Short mmCIF file of C-alpha atoms in Angstrom, two decimals:
data_model
loop_
_atom_site.label_atom_id
_atom_site.label_comp_id
_atom_site.label_asym_id
_atom_site.label_seq_id
_atom_site.Cartn_x
_atom_site.Cartn_y
_atom_site.Cartn_z
CA MET A 1 -46.45 -46.86 -136.03
CA TYR A 2 -50.04 -47.68 -137.38
CA GLY A 3 -50.02 -45.67 -140.24
CA ASN A 4 -50.51 -41.94 -138.94
CA VAL A 5 -48.47 -40.58 -140.62
CA ASP A 6 -49.50 -41.74 -144.03
CA ARG A 7 -53.17 -41.17 -142.77
CA ILE A 8 -52.46 -37.84 -142.48
CA GLU A 9 -51.10 -36.68 -146.13
CA GLU A 10 -53.58 -38.71 -147.52
CA SER A 11 -57.05 -35.88 -145.98
CA LYS A 12 -55.51 -32.86 -145.35
CA GLU A 13 -58.71 -31.71 -146.09
CA ALA A 14 -59.71 -34.21 -143.03
CA GLU A 15 -58.39 -31.76 -140.60
CA THR A 16 -62.23 -30.07 -141.17
CA GLY A 17 -64.42 -33.57 -141.96
CA ALA A 18 -65.49 -36.46 -140.23
CA LEU A 19 -62.07 -37.60 -138.65
CA ARG A 20 -61.20 -34.19 -137.11
CA GLU A 21 -65.19 -34.44 -135.56
CA GLU A 22 -64.84 -37.86 -134.21
CA PHE A 23 -61.47 -36.86 -133.08
CA ASP A 24 -62.59 -33.51 -131.52
CA ARG A 25 -65.50 -35.74 -129.55
CA LEU A 26 -63.24 -38.93 -128.26
CA VAL A 27 -61.22 -35.96 -127.10
CA ALA A 28 -64.27 -33.89 -125.18
CA ASP A 29 -65.00 -37.63 -123.84
CA GLU A 30 -62.09 -37.83 -122.36
CA GLN A 31 -61.50 -40.61 -123.94
CA ARG A 32 -58.10 -41.69 -124.68
CA ILE A 33 -57.00 -41.37 -128.37
CA GLU A 34 -55.10 -44.62 -129.94
CA PRO A 35 -52.28 -44.90 -132.27
CA ARG A 36 -53.78 -46.01 -134.62
CA ASP A 37 -56.63 -43.41 -134.98
CA TRP A 38 -56.14 -40.02 -137.06
CA MET A 39 -55.17 -37.13 -135.31
CA PRO A 40 -54.90 -33.35 -136.39
CA GLU A 41 -51.04 -32.65 -137.28
CA GLY A 42 -50.37 -30.60 -134.17
CA TYR A 43 -51.21 -32.65 -131.99
CA ARG A 44 -48.72 -35.17 -133.15
CA LYS A 45 -46.20 -33.29 -133.52
CA THR A 46 -46.64 -31.48 -130.50
CA LEU A 47 -47.02 -35.05 -128.42
CA ILE A 48 -43.26 -35.98 -130.34
CA ARG A 49 -41.99 -33.24 -129.71
CA GLN A 50 -43.23 -33.72 -125.92
CA ILE A 51 -42.50 -37.06 -124.96
CA ALA A 52 -39.14 -37.00 -127.09
CA GLN A 53 -37.73 -34.62 -124.78
CA HIS A 54 -39.06 -36.06 -121.69
CA ALA A 55 -37.16 -39.57 -122.68
CA HIS A 56 -34.63 -37.27 -123.50
CA SER A 57 -34.37 -35.68 -119.87
CA GLU A 58 -34.58 -39.56 -119.03
CA ILE A 59 -31.61 -40.71 -120.04
CA ILE A 60 -29.63 -37.27 -119.34
CA GLY A 61 -30.56 -36.97 -116.41
CA MET A 62 -28.50 -40.39 -115.33
CA GLN A 63 -25.41 -38.63 -115.81
CA PRO A 64 -26.07 -35.90 -112.65
CA GLU A 65 -26.13 -38.85 -110.31
CA GLY A 66 -23.82 -41.07 -112.53
CA ASN A 67 -21.51 -39.18 -111.03
CA TRP A 68 -22.13 -39.95 -107.48
CA ILE A 69 -22.10 -43.79 -107.34
CA THR A 70 -18.37 -44.71 -107.01
CA ARG A 71 -17.55 -41.78 -103.89
CA ALA A 72 -22.06 -43.55 -102.19
CA PRO A 73 -21.21 -43.20 -98.37
CA SER A 74 -21.65 -47.29 -98.21
CA LEU A 75 -23.82 -49.78 -99.65
CA ARG A 76 -27.25 -49.23 -98.78
CA ARG A 77 -26.76 -45.68 -100.34
CA LYS A 78 -25.16 -47.47 -103.36
CA ALA A 79 -27.08 -49.74 -104.30
CA ILE A 80 -30.17 -47.64 -103.60
CA LEU A 81 -28.49 -45.30 -106.21
CA ILE A 82 -28.13 -47.40 -109.04
CA ALA A 83 -31.25 -48.58 -108.80
CA LYS A 84 -32.41 -44.78 -109.11
CA VAL A 85 -29.81 -44.39 -112.32
CA GLN A 86 -31.39 -48.04 -113.82
CA ASP A 87 -34.26 -46.43 -113.72
CA GLU A 88 -34.28 -44.27 -115.82
CA ALA A 89 -32.50 -45.37 -117.93
CA GLY A 90 -36.28 -47.48 -117.84
CA HIS A 91 -38.28 -44.36 -117.59
CA GLY A 92 -36.27 -42.94 -121.00
CA LEU A 93 -37.59 -45.96 -122.96
CA TYR A 94 -40.85 -46.59 -121.07
CA LEU A 95 -41.19 -42.69 -122.89
CA TYR A 96 -39.06 -43.95 -125.78
CA SER A 97 -41.77 -46.84 -126.83
CA ALA A 98 -44.26 -44.34 -126.78
CA ALA A 99 -42.23 -41.77 -128.50
CA GLU A 100 -42.44 -44.90 -131.76
CA THR A 101 -45.80 -45.04 -132.06
CA LEU A 102 -46.18 -41.89 -133.14
CA GLY A 103 -44.78 -43.07 -136.21
CA VAL A 104 -41.07 -41.89 -135.54
CA ASP A 105 -38.25 -43.23 -134.71
CA ARG A 106 -35.51 -44.15 -131.25
CA GLU A 107 -32.80 -44.35 -133.58
CA ASP A 108 -33.64 -40.55 -135.66
CA LEU A 109 -34.54 -39.11 -131.62
CA LEU A 110 -31.41 -39.96 -130.44
CA ASP A 111 -29.90 -38.45 -133.72
CA GLN A 112 -32.08 -35.15 -132.46
CA LEU A 113 -30.88 -34.95 -129.33
CA HIS A 114 -27.01 -35.54 -130.11
CA SER A 115 -27.17 -32.89 -132.70
CA GLY A 116 -28.60 -30.39 -130.35
CA ARG A 117 -32.73 -30.04 -132.51
CA GLN A 118 -34.44 -31.92 -129.48
CA LYS A 119 -33.88 -30.48 -126.29
CA TYR A 120 -34.14 -32.49 -122.15
CA SER A 121 -34.66 -30.72 -119.37
CA SER A 122 -32.64 -28.04 -118.82
CA ILE A 123 -32.33 -29.04 -114.90
CA PHE A 124 -29.87 -31.67 -116.09
CA ASN A 125 -27.42 -28.45 -116.94
CA TYR A 126 -26.51 -28.16 -113.42
CA PRO A 127 -23.95 -29.94 -111.52
CA THR A 128 -23.83 -31.95 -108.03
CA LEU A 129 -21.02 -31.31 -106.05
CA THR A 130 -21.50 -32.69 -103.78
CA TRP A 131 -23.37 -36.39 -101.85
CA ALA A 132 -26.13 -34.29 -100.50
CA ASP A 133 -27.58 -32.79 -103.77
CA MET A 134 -28.00 -36.98 -104.77
CA GLY A 135 -30.63 -35.63 -101.88
CA ALA A 136 -31.64 -32.36 -103.23
CA ILE A 137 -32.38 -34.17 -106.24
CA GLY A 138 -34.61 -36.32 -105.32
CA TRP A 139 -36.60 -34.22 -102.78
CA LEU A 140 -37.25 -31.60 -104.81
CA VAL A 141 -36.39 -32.48 -109.06
CA ASP A 142 -38.17 -35.74 -108.36
CA GLY A 143 -40.87 -33.93 -106.71
CA ALA A 144 -41.01 -31.86 -109.03
CA ALA A 145 -41.52 -34.05 -111.58
CA ILE A 146 -43.86 -36.06 -110.07
CA MET A 147 -45.22 -32.90 -109.73
CA ASN A 148 -46.09 -32.01 -113.68
CA GLN A 149 -46.14 -36.08 -113.94
CA VAL A 150 -48.79 -37.78 -112.61
CA PRO A 151 -51.44 -35.23 -114.19
CA LEU A 152 -49.97 -36.09 -117.95
CA CYS A 153 -51.00 -40.00 -116.09
CA ARG A 154 -54.92 -38.94 -117.50
CA CYS A 155 -52.67 -37.04 -120.83
CA SER A 156 -55.43 -37.83 -123.82
CA TYR A 157 -52.39 -39.53 -125.61
CA GLY A 158 -52.93 -43.17 -125.26
CA PRO A 159 -49.42 -44.83 -124.86
CA TYR A 160 -48.58 -41.19 -122.96
CA GLY A 161 -50.37 -42.03 -120.32
CA ARG A 162 -50.07 -45.55 -119.68
CA ALA A 163 -45.94 -44.84 -119.74
CA MET A 164 -46.57 -42.14 -116.95
CA VAL A 165 -48.47 -44.30 -115.32
CA ARG A 166 -45.74 -47.16 -114.80
CA ILE A 167 -42.82 -43.97 -114.31
CA CYS A 168 -44.76 -42.82 -111.69
CA LYS A 169 -45.15 -45.55 -108.91
CA GLU A 170 -41.31 -45.51 -109.97
CA GLU A 171 -40.95 -42.13 -109.03
CA SER A 172 -41.77 -42.03 -105.09
CA PHE A 173 -39.15 -44.01 -104.05
CA HIS A 174 -36.79 -41.72 -105.40
CA GLN A 175 -38.30 -38.43 -104.26
CA ARG A 176 -38.24 -40.98 -101.41
CA GLN A 177 -34.53 -41.62 -101.34
CA GLY A 178 -33.72 -38.14 -102.08
CA PHE A 179 -35.93 -37.54 -98.66
CA GLU A 180 -33.90 -40.00 -96.46
CA ILE A 181 -30.35 -39.10 -97.13
CA LEU A 182 -31.14 -35.23 -96.99
CA HIS A 183 -32.59 -35.54 -93.23
CA THR A 184 -30.42 -37.63 -92.99
CA ILE A 185 -27.50 -35.35 -93.23
CA SER A 186 -29.57 -32.14 -91.61
CA HIS A 187 -29.32 -33.53 -88.60
CA GLY A 188 -25.71 -34.54 -88.27
CA SER A 189 -23.14 -33.17 -88.18
CA ALA A 190 -22.82 -29.26 -88.80
CA ALA A 191 -20.39 -29.33 -91.63
CA GLN A 192 -23.83 -32.09 -92.92
CA HIS A 193 -25.85 -29.50 -91.60
CA ASP A 194 -24.64 -26.77 -94.14
CA MET A 195 -23.08 -29.06 -96.94
CA ALA A 196 -27.52 -30.58 -97.18
CA GLN A 197 -28.34 -26.82 -96.66
CA ASP A 198 -25.68 -25.30 -99.50
CA ALA A 199 -27.84 -28.47 -101.97
CA VAL A 200 -30.34 -27.02 -101.08
CA ASN A 201 -30.09 -23.19 -102.15
CA ARG A 202 -28.51 -24.67 -105.31
CA PHE A 203 -31.44 -26.78 -106.34
CA TRP A 204 -34.22 -24.53 -104.65
CA TRP A 205 -35.07 -21.75 -108.17
CA PRO A 206 -33.91 -23.86 -110.58
CA ALA A 207 -36.61 -27.00 -109.67
CA LEU A 208 -39.26 -24.29 -109.97
CA MET A 209 -37.94 -23.77 -113.58
CA MET A 210 -38.84 -26.81 -114.49
CA PHE A 211 -42.65 -26.28 -114.13
CA GLY A 212 -42.17 -23.93 -117.15
CA PRO A 213 -42.87 -19.94 -118.25
CA PRO A 214 -44.96 -18.49 -116.70
CA ASP A 215 -48.74 -18.89 -117.71
CA ALA A 216 -48.62 -15.69 -119.79
CA ASP A 217 -45.44 -16.62 -121.53
CA SER A 218 -46.21 -19.90 -122.80
CA PRO A 219 -47.93 -19.43 -126.12
CA HIS A 220 -48.10 -23.49 -126.23
CA SER A 221 -50.69 -24.56 -122.49
CA ALA A 222 -53.89 -23.35 -124.35
CA GLN A 223 -53.57 -25.13 -127.47
CA SER A 224 -52.26 -28.53 -125.56
CA THR A 225 -55.08 -28.61 -122.59
CA ALA A 226 -57.14 -27.80 -125.49
CA TRP A 227 -55.96 -31.34 -126.85
CA GLY A 228 -56.13 -32.38 -122.88
CA ILE A 229 -52.43 -33.25 -122.59
CA LYS A 230 -52.09 -30.65 -120.40
CA ARG A 231 -54.12 -30.80 -117.68
CA PHE A 232 -53.34 -27.80 -114.85
CA SER A 233 -50.65 -24.86 -115.46
CA ASN A 234 -47.34 -24.37 -115.35
CA ASP A 235 -47.91 -21.88 -112.59
CA GLU A 236 -50.72 -23.51 -110.38
CA LEU A 237 -48.55 -26.78 -110.19
CA ARG A 238 -46.21 -24.99 -109.11
CA GLN A 239 -47.38 -23.17 -107.29
CA ARG A 240 -48.52 -27.09 -104.92
CA PHE A 241 -45.22 -27.67 -105.05
CA VAL A 242 -43.90 -24.73 -103.03
CA ASP A 243 -47.01 -25.03 -100.69
CA MET A 244 -46.21 -28.94 -100.75
CA CYS A 245 -41.87 -28.17 -99.88
CA VAL A 246 -42.27 -25.36 -97.46
CA ASP A 247 -43.37 -28.20 -94.60
CA GLN A 248 -41.36 -30.91 -95.96
CA ALA A 249 -38.20 -28.23 -95.29
CA ARG A 250 -39.46 -27.69 -91.69
CA VAL A 251 -38.74 -31.08 -91.36
CA LEU A 252 -35.20 -31.81 -92.94
CA GLY A 253 -34.65 -28.60 -90.46
CA LEU A 254 -33.27 -26.36 -93.56
CA GLN A 255 -34.82 -23.33 -95.16
CA LEU A 256 -35.84 -22.19 -98.42
CA PRO A 257 -33.50 -20.05 -100.18
CA ASP A 258 -36.18 -16.88 -100.33
CA PRO A 259 -37.17 -13.99 -98.08
CA ASP A 260 -40.26 -14.13 -100.18
CA LEU A 261 -41.13 -16.97 -99.31
CA ARG A 262 -45.07 -16.41 -96.59
CA TRP A 263 -47.53 -17.42 -95.79
CA ASN A 264 -51.17 -15.43 -98.23
CA ALA A 265 -53.88 -17.01 -95.62
CA GLU A 266 -56.41 -15.00 -98.29
CA ARG A 267 -55.12 -16.83 -101.29
CA GLU A 268 -54.51 -19.69 -98.65
CA HIS A 269 -50.86 -19.90 -100.09
CA TYR A 270 -47.35 -19.57 -99.92
CA ASP A 271 -45.84 -16.31 -101.91
CA PHE A 272 -42.48 -16.70 -103.38
CA GLY A 273 -40.06 -14.22 -105.00
CA ALA A 274 -39.47 -13.14 -108.17
CA ILE A 275 -37.98 -16.63 -110.20
CA ASP A 276 -34.93 -15.37 -112.75
CA TRP A 277 -36.11 -16.24 -116.34
CA SER A 278 -32.95 -14.87 -117.98
CA GLU A 279 -31.24 -17.68 -116.52
CA LEU A 280 -33.53 -20.77 -117.25
CA ASN A 281 -33.10 -18.84 -120.96
CA ARG A 282 -28.99 -18.94 -121.41
CA VAL A 283 -29.26 -22.76 -119.78
CA ILE A 284 -32.09 -24.24 -122.02
CA LYS A 285 -29.53 -21.29 -125.10
CA GLY A 286 -27.04 -23.62 -124.14
CA ASP A 287 -24.96 -21.10 -121.55
CA GLY A 288 -25.48 -23.19 -118.24
CA PRO A 289 -22.89 -25.13 -116.59
CA CYS A 290 -22.46 -28.37 -118.02
CA ASN A 291 -24.46 -28.46 -120.06
CA ALA A 292 -21.40 -29.18 -123.11
CA ASP A 293 -20.05 -31.72 -121.17
CA ARG A 294 -23.34 -33.69 -120.90
CA MET A 295 -24.26 -33.83 -123.91
CA ALA A 296 -19.67 -34.89 -124.65
CA ARG A 297 -20.68 -37.79 -122.68
CA ARG A 298 -24.28 -39.12 -124.08
CA VAL A 299 -22.50 -39.22 -127.29
CA GLU A 300 -19.52 -40.37 -126.43
CA ALA A 301 -21.28 -43.33 -124.97
CA HIS A 302 -23.40 -43.58 -127.37
CA GLU A 303 -20.74 -44.09 -129.73
CA GLU A 304 -17.89 -46.46 -127.26
CA GLY A 305 -21.49 -47.87 -127.59
CA ALA A 306 -21.66 -48.77 -131.47
CA TRP A 307 -18.88 -51.87 -131.71
CA VAL A 308 -22.03 -54.00 -128.79
CA ARG A 309 -24.92 -53.73 -131.33
CA GLU A 310 -22.68 -54.77 -133.56
CA ALA A 311 -21.17 -57.11 -131.90
CA ALA A 312 -25.42 -58.51 -131.75
CA ASN A 313 -26.29 -58.17 -134.92
CA ALA A 314 -24.04 -60.22 -135.95
CA TYR A 315 -24.52 -62.64 -133.08
CA ALA A 316 -28.64 -62.56 -134.15
CA ALA A 317 -27.04 -63.14 -137.65
CA LYS A 318 -25.46 -66.03 -137.39
CA HIS A 319 -27.68 -67.54 -135.32
CA SER A 320 -30.53 -66.66 -137.55
CA ARG A 321 -28.67 -68.30 -139.84
CA ALA A 322 -27.46 -71.15 -138.26
CA ALA A 323 -31.08 -71.91 -137.52
CA GLU A 324 -31.99 -71.97 -141.28
CA VAL A 325 -30.19 -74.89 -142.26
CA ALA A 326 -30.53 -76.18 -139.43
CA ALA A 327 -34.38 -76.13 -140.37
CA MET B 1 -53.88 -49.94 -145.10
CA THR B 2 -51.33 -48.80 -147.22
CA GLY B 3 -48.42 -47.69 -144.61
CA PRO B 4 -44.23 -47.73 -144.85
CA ALA B 5 -43.37 -50.52 -142.45
CA GLN B 6 -44.68 -50.70 -139.58
CA ARG B 7 -42.77 -49.64 -136.29
CA GLY B 8 -42.96 -48.25 -133.24
CA THR B 9 -46.36 -49.62 -131.84
CA GLY B 10 -47.68 -50.06 -128.62
CA GLU B 11 -50.66 -52.25 -130.17
CA PRO B 12 -50.78 -54.29 -132.85
CA VAL B 13 -50.35 -53.37 -136.30
CA SER B 14 -51.36 -54.38 -140.02
CA GLU B 15 -49.01 -55.88 -143.13
CA PRO B 16 -47.55 -58.25 -140.74
CA ASN B 17 -45.41 -59.15 -144.14
CA VAL B 18 -43.30 -55.82 -144.63
CA PRO B 19 -39.90 -55.91 -142.62
CA THR B 20 -39.85 -52.80 -139.60
CA ALA B 21 -37.49 -51.04 -142.33
CA GLY B 22 -37.01 -47.56 -141.58
CA SER B 23 -35.51 -48.25 -138.52
CA LYS B 24 -31.76 -48.20 -138.74
CA GLY B 25 -31.14 -50.29 -135.62
CA TRP B 26 -31.99 -53.37 -133.97
CA PRO B 27 -36.33 -54.75 -135.08
CA LEU B 28 -39.51 -53.28 -132.60
CA TRP B 29 -40.55 -56.73 -130.33
CA GLU B 30 -43.55 -56.26 -128.57
CA VAL B 31 -44.23 -56.62 -124.99
CA PHE B 32 -46.69 -59.40 -122.98
CA VAL B 33 -46.25 -59.90 -119.57
CA ARG B 34 -47.99 -61.88 -117.09
CA ALA B 35 -48.50 -60.18 -113.94
CA ARG B 36 -48.55 -63.58 -111.97
CA ARG B 37 -50.23 -66.68 -112.72
CA GLY B 38 -54.32 -67.23 -113.00
CA LEU B 39 -53.70 -64.18 -115.55
CA SER B 40 -54.20 -63.66 -119.42
CA HIS B 41 -50.45 -62.35 -120.37
CA GLN B 42 -51.05 -57.59 -121.11
CA HIS B 43 -49.18 -55.65 -123.38
CA VAL B 44 -47.22 -53.82 -121.86
CA GLY B 45 -45.64 -51.55 -124.61
CA SER B 46 -42.44 -52.22 -127.34
CA LEU B 47 -38.69 -52.62 -127.21
CA HIS B 48 -35.84 -53.38 -129.76
CA ALA B 49 -33.33 -55.78 -129.72
CA PRO B 50 -31.26 -57.84 -132.26
CA ASP B 51 -32.70 -61.67 -131.89
CA ALA B 52 -35.22 -63.18 -129.75
CA ALA B 53 -33.42 -63.77 -126.28
CA MET B 54 -32.12 -60.35 -126.19
CA ALA B 55 -35.89 -58.40 -126.13
CA LEU B 56 -36.73 -60.78 -123.35
CA ARG B 57 -34.09 -60.56 -121.65
CA ASN B 58 -34.54 -56.11 -122.51
CA ALA B 59 -37.83 -56.57 -121.61
CA ARG B 60 -36.91 -58.65 -118.00
CA ASP B 61 -34.72 -55.18 -117.03
CA VAL B 62 -37.66 -53.27 -118.30
CA TYR B 63 -40.84 -53.73 -117.80
CA THR B 64 -40.70 -55.67 -114.64
CA ARG B 65 -37.64 -54.77 -111.97
CA ARG B 66 -40.14 -54.69 -109.59
CA GLY B 67 -41.00 -58.43 -109.18
CA GLU B 68 -44.45 -57.17 -112.62
CA GLY B 69 -44.47 -60.59 -114.12
CA VAL B 70 -44.15 -64.49 -113.79
CA SER B 71 -44.04 -64.75 -117.07
CA ILE B 72 -43.27 -62.59 -120.30
CA TRP B 73 -43.75 -63.47 -124.92
CA VAL B 74 -41.54 -60.93 -126.93
CA VAL B 75 -43.36 -61.01 -130.07
CA PRO B 76 -41.57 -59.21 -133.53
CA ALA B 77 -44.17 -56.69 -133.88
CA ALA B 78 -44.46 -56.17 -138.04
CA ALA B 79 -45.83 -60.08 -137.22
CA ILE B 80 -48.95 -58.74 -135.78
CA THR B 81 -52.42 -58.22 -137.96
CA ALA B 82 -54.40 -56.12 -136.13
CA SER B 83 -58.30 -54.61 -137.71
CA SER B 84 -57.48 -51.17 -139.19
CA PRO B 85 -59.94 -48.13 -137.20
CA ASP B 86 -60.60 -46.93 -141.08
CA GLU B 87 -62.94 -50.15 -140.38
CA LYS B 88 -63.98 -49.82 -137.07
CA ASP B 89 -67.77 -49.23 -137.26
CA PRO B 90 -68.42 -51.42 -140.25
CA PHE B 91 -65.70 -54.40 -139.10
CA PHE B 92 -68.22 -54.47 -134.70
CA ASP B 93 -70.65 -53.39 -136.72
CA PRO B 94 -72.48 -57.03 -136.78
CA ALA B 95 -72.10 -57.63 -132.81
CA LEU B 96 -74.37 -54.44 -132.68
CA ASP B 97 -77.28 -55.56 -134.49
CA LYS B 98 -78.38 -59.48 -132.06
CA ALA B 99 -79.79 -57.40 -128.71
CA TYR B 100 -80.80 -61.33 -128.17
CA ARG B 101 -76.96 -62.43 -127.56
CA HIS B 102 -77.62 -60.60 -123.57
CA PRO B 103 -79.22 -62.29 -120.92
CA THR B 104 -80.54 -59.00 -120.51
CA PHE B 105 -82.52 -59.32 -124.09
CA TYR B 106 -85.40 -61.69 -122.08
CA ASP B 107 -88.51 -62.09 -119.38
CA VAL B 108 -88.49 -63.07 -116.69
CA PRO B 109 -90.86 -64.82 -114.91
CA GLU B 110 -92.17 -62.87 -111.61
CA GLY B 111 -90.68 -65.38 -108.91
CA VAL B 112 -87.58 -67.12 -110.74
CA SER B 113 -84.52 -67.98 -109.64
CA HIS B 114 -81.41 -69.28 -109.87
CA LEU B 115 -81.84 -68.12 -114.12
#
């Protein structure tokens, strides 16, 4: 963990001293902050919270899709879905690895997830009711995630940016496979088309909420921007996402469920309807359709995996003893 | 550097003899991947594993799902000794005061080629 925690405690006065100046200079020059560099305590805490929440989201995000692996409509779709869910696990691991460079322990992060002290993206608290939801998640949820994540590749904190580069490369497969699923179903029978439309109806608004509260209600954004963690505002990214989806929806032959959606020639953007932020707040507070299920499943998986971890430890201990005896 | 146990790196840490204590789970391994023949191994991240064999297998699954490598090294994070950022300037200073190490230091007369 590069000793950052210690260094910070030893040098509180450094907040305004030479170390602080060096940190500010690096950020202003678009250089990267690396793990053993001095950094303000707030920067470190913000990153830990953000990266951990991001990692938790990847891990919890395996559940809504894992739900359909056994019921995928063909072997091709099943193989793809398994690979995608495996990627989500990998993304979680890249991110936990990045978070640990800030002096936290992976086990502690998991404890905080399991006890509800750290959050994950509220989008994963919605159920996946039909196969078409696999398409809507890939197209809309992964699409929104990519929109959020591409700027993070240039995040001022080196390990986070590097993890995001890997993740973004892999996410584009996720988005395309979702689009392909929806395109196929949408152009199938009338019942299949309706199923695709229903999935988009249910995921559209929660996907828009993934960009976070409106800029006016996002108190930490200014500081994150000043630190080079955040590159674009929530509303900017949300607008880009809407603009991108309108044309894609046309190709899919599906409607976006917003009667107020229309081109604004003056702004050169699509106007869209008001988002129900009370819904987001409700889901974040724990009152979404699947919050309890997701957490119960996660804790259960962790507890039921305990014997595997113990067995691996016992095996490693036995073989290191054998190696000592042989030497 | 006086720090507690080094863990959770993305880069080398100091104090090689400090175990990865503090972690209640498996020790931390740094992962290096050779992308293809002719290139050196490059650091790609870290992971936890109970022993070297499992670390290698986990590294394959986490870091090379799309043919990103032809060879993997895993190194216990606690076994890496690193320079400290605090001594960065004096530590690397001698490299900067010998301009004559660089070819651009020398005047080459007009008309001389292949030099």
